[in-house]
Coordinates of C-alpha atoms in Angstrom, one line a residue:
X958 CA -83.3 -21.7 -31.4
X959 CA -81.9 -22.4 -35.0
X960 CA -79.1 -20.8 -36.7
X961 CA -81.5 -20.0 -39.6
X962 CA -83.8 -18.2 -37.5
X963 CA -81.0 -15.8 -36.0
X964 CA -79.7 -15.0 -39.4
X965 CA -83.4 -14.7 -40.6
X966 CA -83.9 -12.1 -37.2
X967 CA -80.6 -10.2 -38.3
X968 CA -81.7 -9.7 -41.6
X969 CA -85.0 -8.2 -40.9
X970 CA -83.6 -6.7 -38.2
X971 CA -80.9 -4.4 -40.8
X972 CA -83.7 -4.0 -43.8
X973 CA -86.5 -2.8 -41.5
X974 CA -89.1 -4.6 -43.7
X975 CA -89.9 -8.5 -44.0
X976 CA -90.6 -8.0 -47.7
X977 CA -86.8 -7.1 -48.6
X978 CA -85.4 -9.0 -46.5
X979 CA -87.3 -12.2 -47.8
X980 CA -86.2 -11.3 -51.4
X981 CA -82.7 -11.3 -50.1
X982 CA -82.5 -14.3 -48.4
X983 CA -84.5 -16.1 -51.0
X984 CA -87.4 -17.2 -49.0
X985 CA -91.5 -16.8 -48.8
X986 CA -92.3 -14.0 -46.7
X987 CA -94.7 -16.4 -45.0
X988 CA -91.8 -18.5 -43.7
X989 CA -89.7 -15.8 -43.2
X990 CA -92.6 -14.4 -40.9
X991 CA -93.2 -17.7 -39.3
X992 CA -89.8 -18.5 -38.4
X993 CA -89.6 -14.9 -36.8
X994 CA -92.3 -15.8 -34.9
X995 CA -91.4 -18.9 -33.4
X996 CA -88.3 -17.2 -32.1
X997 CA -90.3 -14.5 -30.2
X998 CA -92.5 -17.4 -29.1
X999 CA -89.7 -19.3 -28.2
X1000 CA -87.4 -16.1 -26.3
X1001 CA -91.1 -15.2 -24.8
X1002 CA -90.8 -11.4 -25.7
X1003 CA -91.5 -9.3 -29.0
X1004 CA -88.5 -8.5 -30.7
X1005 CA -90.6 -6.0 -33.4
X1006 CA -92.7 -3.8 -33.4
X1007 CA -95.4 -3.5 -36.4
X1008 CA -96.1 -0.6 -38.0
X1009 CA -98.1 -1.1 -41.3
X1010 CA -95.9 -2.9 -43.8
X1011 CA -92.3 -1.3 -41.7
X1012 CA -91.3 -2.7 -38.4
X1013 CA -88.9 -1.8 -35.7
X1014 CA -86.9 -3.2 -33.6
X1015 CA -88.1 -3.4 -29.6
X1016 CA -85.3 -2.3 -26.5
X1017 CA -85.3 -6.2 -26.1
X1018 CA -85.0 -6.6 -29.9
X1019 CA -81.9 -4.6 -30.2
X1020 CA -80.4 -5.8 -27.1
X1021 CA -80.4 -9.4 -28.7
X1022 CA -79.6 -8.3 -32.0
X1023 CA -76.3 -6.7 -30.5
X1024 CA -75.8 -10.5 -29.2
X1025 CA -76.4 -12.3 -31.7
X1026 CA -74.5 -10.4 -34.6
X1027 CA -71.1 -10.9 -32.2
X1028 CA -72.4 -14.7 -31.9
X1029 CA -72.7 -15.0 -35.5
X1030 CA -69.3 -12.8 -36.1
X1031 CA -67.4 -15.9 -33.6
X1032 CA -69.1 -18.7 -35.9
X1033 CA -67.9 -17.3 -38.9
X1034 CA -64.6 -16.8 -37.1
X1035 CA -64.7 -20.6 -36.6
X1036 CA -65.9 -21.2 -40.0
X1037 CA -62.8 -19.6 -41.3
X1038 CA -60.5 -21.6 -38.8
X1039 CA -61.7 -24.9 -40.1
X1040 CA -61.4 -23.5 -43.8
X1041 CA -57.6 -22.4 -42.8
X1042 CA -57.2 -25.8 -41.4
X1043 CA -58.3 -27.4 -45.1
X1044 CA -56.3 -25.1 -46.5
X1045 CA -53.6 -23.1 -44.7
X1046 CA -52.7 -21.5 -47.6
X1047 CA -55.4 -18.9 -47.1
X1048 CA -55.7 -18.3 -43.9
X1049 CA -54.9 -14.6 -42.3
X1050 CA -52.1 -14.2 -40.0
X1051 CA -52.0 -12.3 -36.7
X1052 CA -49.0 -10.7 -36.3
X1053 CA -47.6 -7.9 -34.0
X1054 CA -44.6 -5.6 -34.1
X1055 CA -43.2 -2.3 -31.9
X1056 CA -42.8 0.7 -33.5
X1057 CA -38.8 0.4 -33.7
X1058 CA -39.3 -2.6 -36.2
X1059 CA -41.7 -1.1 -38.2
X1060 CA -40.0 0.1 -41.3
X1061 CA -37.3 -2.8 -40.8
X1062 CA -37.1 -5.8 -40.8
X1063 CA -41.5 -6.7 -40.8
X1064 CA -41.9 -5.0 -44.2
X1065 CA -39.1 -7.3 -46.0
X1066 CA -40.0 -10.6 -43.9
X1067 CA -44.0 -10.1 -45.5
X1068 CA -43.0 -9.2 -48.8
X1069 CA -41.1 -12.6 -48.7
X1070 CA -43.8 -14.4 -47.4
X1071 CA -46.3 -13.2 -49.9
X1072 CA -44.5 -14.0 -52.4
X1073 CA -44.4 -17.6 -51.6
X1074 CA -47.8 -17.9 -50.4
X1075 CA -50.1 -14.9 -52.3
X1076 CA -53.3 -15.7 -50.8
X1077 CA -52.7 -15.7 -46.9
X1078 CA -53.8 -12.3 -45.5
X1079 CA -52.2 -10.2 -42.7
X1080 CA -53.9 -8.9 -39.6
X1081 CA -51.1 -6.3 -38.0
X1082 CA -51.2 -4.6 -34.7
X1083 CA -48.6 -2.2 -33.2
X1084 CA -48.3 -1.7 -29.6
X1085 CA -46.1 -1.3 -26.7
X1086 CA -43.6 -3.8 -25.6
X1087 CA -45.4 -5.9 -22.6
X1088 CA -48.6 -5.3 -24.2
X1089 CA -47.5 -7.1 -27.3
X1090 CA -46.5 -9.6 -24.9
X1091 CA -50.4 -10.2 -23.1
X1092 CA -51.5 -9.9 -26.4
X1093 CA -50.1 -13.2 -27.5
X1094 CA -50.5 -14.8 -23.9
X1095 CA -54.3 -14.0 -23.8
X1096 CA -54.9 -14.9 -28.0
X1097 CA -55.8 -11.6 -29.5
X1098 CA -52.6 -12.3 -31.8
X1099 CA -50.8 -15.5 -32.2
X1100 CA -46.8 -13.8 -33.6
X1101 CA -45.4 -10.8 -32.2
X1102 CA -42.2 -9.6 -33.2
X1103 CA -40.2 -7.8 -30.1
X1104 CA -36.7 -6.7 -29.2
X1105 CA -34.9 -7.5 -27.5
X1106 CA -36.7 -10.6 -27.0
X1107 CA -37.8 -11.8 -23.4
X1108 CA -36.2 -14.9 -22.4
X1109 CA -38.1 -14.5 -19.2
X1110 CA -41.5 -15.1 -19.7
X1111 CA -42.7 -18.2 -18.9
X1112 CA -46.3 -18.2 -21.2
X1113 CA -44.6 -17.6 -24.5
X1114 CA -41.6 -18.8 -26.5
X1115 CA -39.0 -16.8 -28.1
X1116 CA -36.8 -17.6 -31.2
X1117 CA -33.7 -14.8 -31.4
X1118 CA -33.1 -13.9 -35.3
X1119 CA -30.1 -12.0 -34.6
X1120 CA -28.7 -9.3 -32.5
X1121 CA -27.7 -5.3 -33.4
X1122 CA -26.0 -2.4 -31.8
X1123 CA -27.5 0.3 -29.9
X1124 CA -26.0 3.3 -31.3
X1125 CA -26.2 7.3 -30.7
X1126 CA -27.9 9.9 -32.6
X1127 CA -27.0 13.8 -32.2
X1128 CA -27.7 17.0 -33.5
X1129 CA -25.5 17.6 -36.8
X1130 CA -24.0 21.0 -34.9
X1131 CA -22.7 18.8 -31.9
X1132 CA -19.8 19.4 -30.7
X1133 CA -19.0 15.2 -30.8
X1134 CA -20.7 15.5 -34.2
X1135 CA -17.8 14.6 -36.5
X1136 CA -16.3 11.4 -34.3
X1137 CA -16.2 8.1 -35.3
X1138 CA -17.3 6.7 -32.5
X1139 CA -17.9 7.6 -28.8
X1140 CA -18.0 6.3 -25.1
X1141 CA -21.3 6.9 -23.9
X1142 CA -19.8 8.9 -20.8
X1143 CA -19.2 12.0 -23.1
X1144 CA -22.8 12.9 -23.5
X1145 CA -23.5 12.9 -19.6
X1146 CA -23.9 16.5 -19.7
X1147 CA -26.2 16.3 -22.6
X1148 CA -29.8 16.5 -22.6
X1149 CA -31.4 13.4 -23.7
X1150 CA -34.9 12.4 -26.1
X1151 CA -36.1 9.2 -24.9
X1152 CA -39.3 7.0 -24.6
X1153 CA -41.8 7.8 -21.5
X1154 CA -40.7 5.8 -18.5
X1155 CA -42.4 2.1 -19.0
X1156 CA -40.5 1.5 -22.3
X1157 CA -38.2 -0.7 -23.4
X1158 CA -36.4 1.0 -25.3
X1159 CA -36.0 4.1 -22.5
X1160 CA -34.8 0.9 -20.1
X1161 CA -32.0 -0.2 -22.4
X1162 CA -30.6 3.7 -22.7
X1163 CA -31.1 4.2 -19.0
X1164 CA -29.5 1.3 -17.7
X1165 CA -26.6 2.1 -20.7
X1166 CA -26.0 5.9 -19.2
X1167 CA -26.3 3.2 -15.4
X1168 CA -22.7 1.2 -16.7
X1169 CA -20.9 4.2 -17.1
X1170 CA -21.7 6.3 -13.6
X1171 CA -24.5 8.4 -14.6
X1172 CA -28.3 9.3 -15.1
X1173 CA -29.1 10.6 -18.0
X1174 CA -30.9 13.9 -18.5
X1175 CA -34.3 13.8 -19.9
X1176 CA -35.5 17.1 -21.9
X1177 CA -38.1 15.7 -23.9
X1178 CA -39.9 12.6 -24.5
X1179 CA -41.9 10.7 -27.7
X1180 CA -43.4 7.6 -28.0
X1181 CA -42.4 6.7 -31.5
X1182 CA -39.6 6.3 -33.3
X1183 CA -40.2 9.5 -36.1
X1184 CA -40.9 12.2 -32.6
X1185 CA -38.0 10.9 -30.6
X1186 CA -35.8 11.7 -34.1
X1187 CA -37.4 14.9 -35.0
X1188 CA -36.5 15.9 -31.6
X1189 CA -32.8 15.4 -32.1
X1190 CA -32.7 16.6 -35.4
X1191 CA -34.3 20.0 -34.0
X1192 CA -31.4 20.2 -31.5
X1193 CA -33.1 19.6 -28.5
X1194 CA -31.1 16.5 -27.6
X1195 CA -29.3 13.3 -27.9
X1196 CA -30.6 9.9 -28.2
X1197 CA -30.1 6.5 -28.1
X1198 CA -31.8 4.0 -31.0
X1199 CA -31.5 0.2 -32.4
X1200 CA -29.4 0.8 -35.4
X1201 CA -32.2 -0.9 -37.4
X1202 CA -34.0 2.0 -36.9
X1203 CA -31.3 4.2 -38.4
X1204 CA -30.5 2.2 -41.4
X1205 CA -32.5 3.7 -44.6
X1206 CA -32.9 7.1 -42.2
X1207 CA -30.8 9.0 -40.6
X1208 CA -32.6 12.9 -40.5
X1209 CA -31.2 15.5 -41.9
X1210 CA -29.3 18.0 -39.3
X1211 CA -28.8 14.3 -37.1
X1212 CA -26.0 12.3 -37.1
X1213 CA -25.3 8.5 -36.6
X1214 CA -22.5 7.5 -34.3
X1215 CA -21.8 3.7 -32.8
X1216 CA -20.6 3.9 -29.2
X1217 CA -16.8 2.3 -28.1
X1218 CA -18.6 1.8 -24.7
X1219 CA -20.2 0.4 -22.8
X1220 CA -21.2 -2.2 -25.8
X1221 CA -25.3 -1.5 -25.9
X1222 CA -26.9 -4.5 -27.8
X1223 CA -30.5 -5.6 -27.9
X1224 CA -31.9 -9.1 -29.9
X1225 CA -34.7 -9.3 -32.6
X1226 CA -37.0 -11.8 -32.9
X1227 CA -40.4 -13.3 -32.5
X1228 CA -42.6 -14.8 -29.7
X1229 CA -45.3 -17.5 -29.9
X1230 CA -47.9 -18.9 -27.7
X1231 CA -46.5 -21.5 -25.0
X1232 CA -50.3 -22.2 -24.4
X1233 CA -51.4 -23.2 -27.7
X1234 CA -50.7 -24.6 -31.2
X1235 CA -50.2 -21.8 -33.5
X1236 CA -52.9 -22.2 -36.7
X1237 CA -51.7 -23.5 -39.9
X1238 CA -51.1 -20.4 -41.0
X1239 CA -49.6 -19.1 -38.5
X1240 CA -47.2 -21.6 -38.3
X1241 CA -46.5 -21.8 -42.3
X1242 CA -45.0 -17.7 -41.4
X1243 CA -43.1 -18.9 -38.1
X1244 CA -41.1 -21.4 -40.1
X1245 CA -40.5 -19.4 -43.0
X1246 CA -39.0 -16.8 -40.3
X1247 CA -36.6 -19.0 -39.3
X1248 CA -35.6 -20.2 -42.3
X1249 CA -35.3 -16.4 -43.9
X1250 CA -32.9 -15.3 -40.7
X1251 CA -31.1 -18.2 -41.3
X1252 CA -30.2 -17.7 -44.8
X1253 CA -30.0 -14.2 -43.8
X1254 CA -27.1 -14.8 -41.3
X1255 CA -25.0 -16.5 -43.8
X1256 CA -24.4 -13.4 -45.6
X1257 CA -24.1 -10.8 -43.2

């Protein structure tokens, strides 16, 4: 079986008609037909039916043809690996991020990026915490940026860009609404908005409320940042975010306060692949990470 016969297959296959297709790959119907031919006689089964000058695909035909195109989808997969290798300057980057590092720091860190290197593309995926997590282990992306950062786990490797406070966000009518700061114990008889149990960012507020003598109680529940704050801002609760979060958007009728205690801090950063080399690419953004959050923490 040749690769020009599969692409030959897959192009009849789509047009429905040996005539078009020929014209569009260029070639004599005649070979076009022959080549078709040889690969039923080599598979042993009809992959069209003929009907006049149209033809159809048979229940065998579209079973391979479903194969095939995802064989011909890895190849040029690999084809653009071994361009990206000649030239990582083009390649196209795999990167994940949770929802609480959305609006900051990922957009920044790109637009840096892009400006240095214009014609490498981005492939982003937002997901949940340890799913980010099996994502790199298992390849489907090769960056994920997490916090805080698992220093844990054994199949990837973590670079910390810096730390940030965890801080509280209330309802602009509450009664602690106007203090400069607060020790998480005064909003134990609060209702609290947090993430559904299996989050990391519900852990880190649970085990905060923990250090201080007391469960916290949960009203309501969203699993993104925008819900949990729209929540609070409609008075249905308290919360606890990454001050990141907070930064260019505090809600109106919400208010931002740090807490005195217990000190609630979570890192930033990035995990890679302990498995595997990171592509060209790949590794053209994972240095120019470091080096941003290291100029970065020179000014702040």
């Amino acid at each position: 079986m040749e690769l020009r016969q599969i692409q030959y297959f897959i192009e009849v296959a789509k047009r429905e008609h040996f005539t078009e297709a020929s014209h569009h790959l260029h070639v004599a119907q005649s070979a076009l037909s022959r080549q078709i031919a040889n690969l039923e006689e080599e598979l042993g089964v009809s992959l069209f039916l003929r009907e006049g000058r149209n033809i159809k695909l048979t229940a065998v035909g579209k079973i391979f043809l479903q194969h095939v195109e995802m064989a011909m989808n890895e190849i040029e997969k690999a084809k653009e690996k071994i361009e990206e290798f000649l030239d990582p300057s083009r390649g196209t980057i795999r990167v994940g991020f949770t929802s609480s590092l959305a609006a900051n720091p990922l957009p920044t860190v790109i637009s840096g990026f892009r400006a240095r290197y214009p014609d490498i593309g981005f492939q982003l995926k937002q997901g949940s915490y340890q799913g980010l997590i099996d994502s790199v282990i298992h390849g489907e992306i090769d960056l994920a940026f997490l916090g805080p950062v698992p220093t844990q786990e054994k199949n990837v490797r973590s670079y910390i860009f810096f730390a940030e406070n965890i801080v509280a966000l209330l309802p602009a009518k509450h009664p602690l609404s106007k203090q400069p700061s607060l020790r998480l114990s005064q909003l134990q008889e609060d209702t609290f908005v947090l993430f559904p149990p299996g989050f990391i960012l519900r852990n880190i507020a649970v085990n905060a409320c923990s250090q201080m003598g007391f469960s916290p109680k949960v009203a309501f529940e969203g699993e993104d940042i925008d819900a949990i704050k729209g929540l609070v801002a409609a008075g249905l609760g308290v919360t606890l975010l990454p001050e990141l979060t907070l930064t260019d958007n505090v809600p109106r009728e919400t208010v931002k306060i740090p807490i005195s205690e217990p000190l609630v801090t979570r890192t930033v950063g990035i995990i890679i692949p302990n498995n595997r080399e990171l592509p060209p690419s790949e590794k053209l953004f994972y240095h120019f990470l470091k080096e941003f959050f290291d100029v970065l923490s020179k000014y702040t």
